[in-house]
Amino acid sequence: MRVTFCCTGTKAEPWLEGLRAALPDADISVWAPGAPQADYAVVWAPPQQFMDEQPGLKALFNIGAGVDALMKLRLPANAQVVRLDDAGMSVQMAEYVTQAVIRHFRELDGYEADMRAGKWAFRKPRTREDFAVGVMGLGVLGERVAKALTVFEFPVLGWSRSPKAVDGVRTLHGSDGFTEFLSQTRVLINLLPLTPETENILNRENLGRLQAGAYVINVARGGHLVEDDLLALLAEGQIAGATLDVFRQEPLPAGHPFWSEPRITMTPHTSARTLRDESIAQIVGKVVDLSQGKPVKGMVDPQRGY
């Protein structure tokens, strides 16, 4: 068995060590132009040249949660695309989103600003029932986030393309349920995959359907958000603020208006990082199952893009 590693911007050696330890009989190496044909590939943002030179691949294992960049390439005809199911990312995402929701709900950013200014003051407590939290996208990460929020007794809604059931969460689906989902949401969390259908979904029309003074948390992809629409709705007061972990251009360029907007909290695409050891264990398990003809979880449907 030959496994090739092609992950842009990733230090290869620790991954190779882990893969070799788990698959001692496999030939595992970093891809370079002209490299021999491989059976399986571990990838992140590979170039088109890689795909063109590896037409015999049986499967591509994407080390991140999103496969949108991979779906833009011409893939080997018979290669299956396999995404990580979790690999330690869902608990990180639940931590990140929960703190963002609570920080806004409890006005902790306001208290922090007051204390820095030497101001000792209290704010009127908000009513939890008035802060319905809507999770857009109920995959592995979205479901974990929605369940985490129920612990804090927020009303939690979930929306997905197809019907889903999550304990403690009121779920809606499809285009018929989307408008109702938005109209009942005070804090919107986006965890959708980026596809042609979901690109720009966080636009003026949809954000304008949220409850007045809504808060937006985008931890999926920058391509979901129409940035100028968010800034306009902030200025108008329809949106009270936002936490953004992803952007159309990363790193965010100097001079971008988000840098100077105090109602936007930003982090550098760090809400849920790939954990190497967990990822290697999951990839190895899937490689073994595929080589034995067994079904594996995480298969990507090219037509849906996730």
Short mmCIF file of C-alpha atoms in Angstrom, two decimals:
data_model
loop_
_atom_site.label_atom_id
_atom_site.label_comp_id
_atom_site.label_asym_id
_atom_site.label_seq_id
_atom_site.Cartn_x
_atom_site.Cartn_y
_atom_site.Cartn_z
CA MET A 1 0.00 0.00 0.00
CA ARG A 2 1.32 3.45 -0.91
CA VAL A 3 0.10 6.58 0.92
CA THR A 4 1.07 10.08 -0.15
CA PHE A 5 0.90 13.22 1.99
CA CYS A 6 0.08 16.57 0.36
CA CYS A 7 -1.00 19.17 2.91
CA THR A 8 -0.21 22.78 2.06
CA GLY A 9 1.11 24.80 4.99
CA THR A 10 1.41 21.74 7.26
CA LYS A 11 4.62 20.40 8.79
CA ALA A 12 4.79 16.94 7.28
CA GLU A 13 7.22 15.00 9.49
CA PRO A 14 5.01 14.57 12.60
CA TRP A 15 2.19 13.31 10.37
CA LEU A 16 4.52 10.91 8.56
CA GLU A 17 5.84 9.55 11.84
CA GLY A 18 2.34 8.88 13.12
CA LEU A 19 1.14 7.31 9.89
CA ARG A 20 4.21 5.10 9.58
CA ALA A 21 3.87 3.91 13.17
CA ALA A 22 0.24 2.96 12.58
CA LEU A 23 0.78 1.49 9.09
CA PRO A 24 4.25 -0.10 9.31
CA ASP A 25 3.82 -2.11 6.12
CA ALA A 26 2.79 0.88 3.99
CA ASP A 27 5.03 3.10 1.85
CA ILE A 28 4.28 6.61 3.17
CA SER A 29 5.91 9.74 1.79
CA VAL A 30 5.42 13.42 1.02
CA TRP A 31 4.21 14.08 -2.49
CA ALA A 32 6.47 15.86 -4.95
CA PRO A 33 5.88 16.44 -8.66
CA GLY A 34 6.56 13.23 -10.55
CA ALA A 35 6.13 11.00 -7.49
CA PRO A 36 4.95 7.39 -7.99
CA GLN A 37 1.26 6.59 -8.03
CA ALA A 38 -0.30 6.20 -4.58
CA ASP A 39 -3.33 4.25 -3.39
CA TYR A 40 -4.43 6.77 -0.78
CA ALA A 41 -3.71 10.44 -0.10
CA VAL A 42 -3.84 12.59 3.02
CA VAL A 43 -4.49 16.13 1.82
CA TRP A 44 -5.19 19.72 2.69
CA ALA A 45 -5.47 22.36 -0.05
CA PRO A 46 -3.49 20.31 -2.61
CA PRO A 47 -2.67 21.84 -6.02
CA GLN A 48 -4.43 20.72 -9.18
CA GLN A 49 -1.10 19.27 -10.36
CA PHE A 50 -1.29 16.75 -7.53
CA MET A 51 -4.69 15.55 -8.71
CA ASP A 52 -3.59 15.41 -12.34
CA GLU A 53 -0.53 13.29 -11.48
CA GLN A 54 -2.41 10.87 -9.21
CA PRO A 55 -5.28 9.53 -11.36
CA GLY A 56 -5.21 6.13 -9.68
CA LEU A 57 -6.04 7.28 -6.15
CA LYS A 58 -8.71 5.22 -4.41
CA ALA A 59 -9.43 7.78 -1.70
CA LEU A 60 -8.49 11.25 -0.52
CA PHE A 61 -8.53 11.93 3.22
CA ASN A 62 -9.08 15.61 3.99
CA ILE A 63 -7.53 16.63 7.32
CA GLY A 64 -9.90 19.55 7.89
CA ALA A 65 -13.63 19.52 8.56
CA GLY A 66 -14.55 21.41 5.36
CA VAL A 67 -13.99 20.02 1.87
CA ASP A 68 -15.08 23.07 -0.14
CA ALA A 69 -11.57 23.84 -1.44
CA LEU A 70 -11.13 20.22 -2.51
CA MET A 71 -14.45 20.19 -4.36
CA LYS A 72 -13.24 23.03 -6.62
CA LEU A 73 -10.51 20.80 -8.11
CA ARG A 74 -10.76 18.18 -10.85
CA LEU A 75 -10.47 15.01 -8.81
CA PRO A 76 -9.27 11.57 -9.95
CA ALA A 77 -12.19 9.80 -11.56
CA ASN A 78 -12.45 6.89 -9.13
CA ALA A 79 -11.23 8.54 -5.94
CA GLN A 80 -13.57 8.76 -2.97
CA VAL A 81 -13.30 11.88 -0.81
CA VAL A 82 -13.40 11.17 2.91
CA ARG A 83 -13.66 13.85 5.57
CA LEU A 84 -12.83 13.63 9.25
CA ASP A 85 -15.91 12.93 11.34
CA ASP A 86 -14.64 14.72 14.41
CA ALA A 87 -11.03 14.04 15.44
CA GLY A 88 -11.32 16.32 18.46
CA MET A 89 -12.80 19.28 16.61
CA SER A 90 -16.40 19.11 17.83
CA VAL A 91 -15.59 19.72 21.49
CA GLN A 92 -13.38 22.66 20.50
CA MET A 93 -16.17 24.10 18.40
CA ALA A 94 -18.66 23.67 21.24
CA GLU A 95 -16.28 25.49 23.60
CA TYR A 96 -15.72 28.34 21.18
CA VAL A 97 -19.35 28.91 20.24
CA THR A 98 -20.67 28.55 23.78
CA GLN A 99 -18.26 31.16 25.10
CA ALA A 100 -19.20 33.53 22.27
CA VAL A 101 -22.93 33.14 23.00
CA ILE A 102 -22.47 33.60 26.75
CA ARG A 103 -20.08 36.53 26.30
CA HIS A 104 -22.74 38.34 24.28
CA PHE A 105 -25.70 37.28 26.44
CA ARG A 106 -24.02 38.30 29.71
CA GLU A 107 -22.57 41.47 28.11
CA LEU A 108 -19.12 40.49 29.31
CA ASP A 109 -17.49 42.55 26.58
CA GLY A 110 -19.30 45.62 27.96
CA TYR A 111 -18.22 44.85 31.51
CA GLU A 112 -14.65 44.40 30.33
CA ALA A 113 -14.70 47.78 28.62
CA ASP A 114 -16.21 49.40 31.73
CA MET A 115 -13.55 47.98 34.03
CA ARG A 116 -10.75 49.07 31.73
CA ALA A 117 -12.23 52.56 31.84
CA GLY A 118 -12.36 52.48 35.64
CA LYS A 119 -16.16 52.27 35.65
CA TRP A 120 -17.93 50.10 38.25
CA ALA A 121 -21.46 49.57 36.98
CA PHE A 122 -24.10 46.86 36.65
CA ARG A 123 -26.29 46.05 33.68
CA LYS A 124 -29.84 44.78 33.80
CA PRO A 125 -29.82 40.99 33.46
CA ARG A 126 -31.16 39.71 30.17
CA THR A 127 -33.89 37.11 29.95
CA ARG A 128 -32.65 33.77 28.70
CA GLU A 129 -35.99 32.98 27.07
CA ASP A 130 -35.55 36.06 24.85
CA PHE A 131 -32.28 34.74 23.44
CA ALA A 132 -33.22 31.87 21.17
CA VAL A 133 -30.06 30.48 19.60
CA GLY A 134 -30.26 29.12 16.06
CA VAL A 135 -27.64 26.69 14.75
CA MET A 136 -27.44 26.57 10.96
CA GLY A 137 -26.02 23.19 9.93
CA LEU A 138 -26.55 20.05 12.02
CA GLY A 139 -23.63 17.88 10.99
CA VAL A 140 -21.18 16.45 13.52
CA LEU A 141 -20.01 19.90 14.65
CA GLY A 142 -23.41 21.58 14.52
CA GLU A 143 -25.12 18.87 16.53
CA ARG A 144 -22.42 19.00 19.21
CA VAL A 145 -22.75 22.80 19.45
CA ALA A 146 -26.54 22.68 19.65
CA LYS A 147 -26.45 20.08 22.43
CA ALA A 148 -23.86 22.08 24.37
CA LEU A 149 -26.06 25.18 24.30
CA THR A 150 -29.05 23.32 25.72
CA VAL A 151 -27.05 22.77 28.92
CA PHE A 152 -27.28 26.51 29.57
CA GLU A 153 -31.06 26.45 29.07
CA PHE A 154 -31.18 28.68 26.03
CA PRO A 155 -34.01 27.94 23.62
CA VAL A 156 -32.09 26.20 20.81
CA LEU A 157 -33.22 25.82 17.23
CA GLY A 158 -31.48 23.94 14.47
CA TRP A 159 -31.80 24.18 10.72
CA SER A 160 -30.50 21.77 8.11
CA ARG A 161 -31.11 20.91 4.48
CA SER A 162 -32.74 17.57 5.34
CA PRO A 163 -34.67 16.52 8.47
CA LYS A 164 -32.58 15.96 11.61
CA ALA A 165 -33.52 15.14 15.19
CA VAL A 166 -31.43 16.45 18.11
CA ASP A 167 -32.47 15.98 21.74
CA GLY A 168 -33.56 19.25 23.33
CA VAL A 169 -33.40 21.15 20.04
CA ARG A 170 -36.31 22.29 17.90
CA THR A 171 -35.26 21.38 14.37
CA LEU A 172 -36.47 22.75 11.07
CA HIS A 173 -35.33 21.89 7.57
CA GLY A 174 -35.44 22.83 3.93
CA SER A 175 -36.55 26.07 2.34
CA ASP A 176 -39.96 25.86 4.01
CA GLY A 177 -38.43 25.85 7.48
CA PHE A 178 -35.68 28.39 6.81
CA THR A 179 -37.73 31.57 7.10
CA GLU A 180 -39.34 30.41 10.34
CA PHE A 181 -35.95 29.42 11.71
CA LEU A 182 -34.51 32.88 11.02
CA SER A 183 -37.50 34.79 12.36
CA GLN A 184 -37.27 33.02 15.73
CA THR A 185 -33.49 33.35 16.12
CA ARG A 186 -31.77 35.99 18.26
CA VAL A 187 -28.26 34.53 18.08
CA LEU A 188 -27.35 32.92 14.76
CA ILE A 189 -24.53 30.37 14.53
CA ASN A 190 -23.37 29.30 11.08
CA LEU A 191 -21.88 25.82 10.75
CA LEU A 192 -22.97 25.01 7.21
CA PRO A 193 -20.65 23.50 4.62
CA LEU A 194 -19.70 25.95 1.88
CA THR A 195 -21.39 24.94 -1.37
CA PRO A 196 -22.73 26.92 -4.33
CA GLU A 197 -26.13 26.83 -2.61
CA THR A 198 -24.86 28.19 0.74
CA GLU A 199 -22.34 30.76 -0.52
CA ASN A 200 -23.44 34.28 0.55
CA ILE A 201 -26.26 32.84 2.68
CA LEU A 202 -25.43 35.35 5.43
CA ASN A 203 -26.72 38.27 3.37
CA ARG A 204 -28.90 41.32 3.99
CA GLU A 205 -32.14 39.49 3.22
CA ASN A 206 -31.51 36.54 5.53
CA LEU A 207 -29.83 38.49 8.34
CA GLY A 208 -32.68 41.00 8.13
CA ARG A 209 -35.13 38.22 8.99
CA LEU A 210 -33.49 37.61 12.36
CA GLN A 211 -34.96 39.17 15.48
CA ALA A 212 -34.03 42.82 15.92
CA GLY A 213 -30.67 43.26 17.64
CA ALA A 214 -29.52 39.81 16.62
CA TYR A 215 -26.00 38.50 17.06
CA VAL A 216 -24.10 36.54 14.38
CA ILE A 217 -21.42 33.90 14.95
CA ASN A 218 -19.70 32.58 11.82
CA VAL A 219 -17.36 29.64 12.36
CA ALA A 220 -17.87 27.89 9.01
CA ARG A 221 -16.39 29.71 5.99
CA GLY A 222 -15.85 33.35 5.07
CA GLY A 223 -17.66 32.78 1.78
CA HIS A 224 -20.94 32.40 3.65
CA LEU A 225 -20.94 36.03 4.76
CA VAL A 226 -21.59 39.09 2.62
CA GLU A 227 -19.30 41.41 4.55
CA ASP A 228 -20.77 44.71 3.36
CA ASP A 229 -24.26 43.52 4.30
CA LEU A 230 -23.14 42.76 7.84
CA LEU A 231 -21.51 46.18 8.21
CA ALA A 232 -24.65 47.92 6.90
CA LEU A 233 -26.93 46.00 9.27
CA LEU A 234 -24.64 46.82 12.19
CA ALA A 235 -24.89 50.50 11.31
CA GLU A 236 -28.69 50.22 11.11
CA GLY A 237 -28.99 48.40 14.44
CA GLN A 238 -30.59 45.25 13.03
CA ILE A 239 -27.44 43.35 14.03
CA ALA A 240 -26.03 44.10 17.48
CA GLY A 241 -22.67 42.46 16.90
CA ALA A 242 -20.81 39.46 15.59
CA THR A 243 -18.10 36.95 16.39
CA LEU A 244 -16.19 35.95 13.27
CA ASP A 245 -13.55 33.23 13.06
CA VAL A 246 -13.47 32.91 9.25
CA PHE A 247 -13.08 35.44 6.46
CA ARG A 248 -13.18 35.69 2.69
CA GLN A 249 -9.48 36.54 2.67
CA GLU A 250 -7.21 35.04 5.31
CA PRO A 251 -5.23 36.56 6.91
CA LEU A 252 -7.66 39.48 7.04
CA PRO A 253 -6.02 42.36 5.11
CA ALA A 254 -4.78 45.44 6.93
CA GLY A 255 -7.27 48.26 6.55
CA HIS A 256 -10.28 45.95 6.32
CA PRO A 257 -13.26 47.68 8.02
CA PHE A 258 -13.75 44.74 10.39
CA TRP A 259 -10.53 45.72 12.20
CA SER A 260 -12.04 49.01 13.34
CA GLU A 261 -15.58 47.81 14.11
CA PRO A 262 -15.81 47.41 17.91
CA ARG A 263 -18.99 45.33 17.67
CA ILE A 264 -17.15 42.58 15.80
CA THR A 265 -15.02 40.12 17.78
CA MET A 266 -12.51 38.28 15.61
CA THR A 267 -10.21 35.28 15.90
CA PRO A 268 -7.80 33.91 13.23
CA HIS A 269 -9.66 30.77 12.05
CA THR A 270 -8.93 28.94 15.27
CA SER A 271 -12.35 27.87 16.57
CA ALA A 272 -11.62 24.17 15.95
CA ARG A 273 -8.12 23.06 15.02
CA THR A 274 -7.23 19.68 13.57
CA LEU A 275 -5.70 17.50 16.30
CA ARG A 276 -2.97 15.42 14.67
CA ASP A 277 -2.99 12.26 16.78
CA GLU A 278 -6.77 11.91 16.70
CA SER A 279 -6.82 12.60 12.97
CA ILE A 280 -4.12 10.03 12.22
CA ALA A 281 -5.97 7.36 14.20
CA GLN A 282 -9.18 8.09 12.33
CA ILE A 283 -7.51 8.16 8.90
CA VAL A 284 -5.67 4.91 9.55
CA GLY A 285 -8.88 3.20 10.62
CA LYS A 286 -10.61 4.33 7.45
CA VAL A 287 -7.69 3.29 5.23
CA VAL A 288 -7.73 -0.21 6.75
CA ASP A 289 -11.51 -0.50 6.35
CA LEU A 290 -11.42 0.69 2.74
CA SER A 291 -8.58 -1.68 1.87
CA GLN A 292 -10.71 -4.52 3.23
CA GLY A 293 -13.80 -3.41 1.35
CA LYS A 294 -15.64 -2.26 4.45
CA PRO A 295 -17.89 0.85 4.50
CA VAL A 296 -16.57 3.96 6.26
CA LYS A 297 -18.19 7.08 7.66
CA GLY A 298 -17.46 10.54 6.30
CA MET A 299 -17.83 9.84 2.60
CA VAL A 300 -18.41 13.08 0.69
CA ASP A 301 -21.17 13.28 -1.88
CA PRO A 302 -19.67 15.27 -4.79
CA GLN A 303 -23.11 16.38 -5.91
CA ARG A 304 -23.92 17.95 -2.54
CA GLY A 305 -20.36 19.09 -1.85
CA TYR A 306 -20.22 17.65 1.68
#
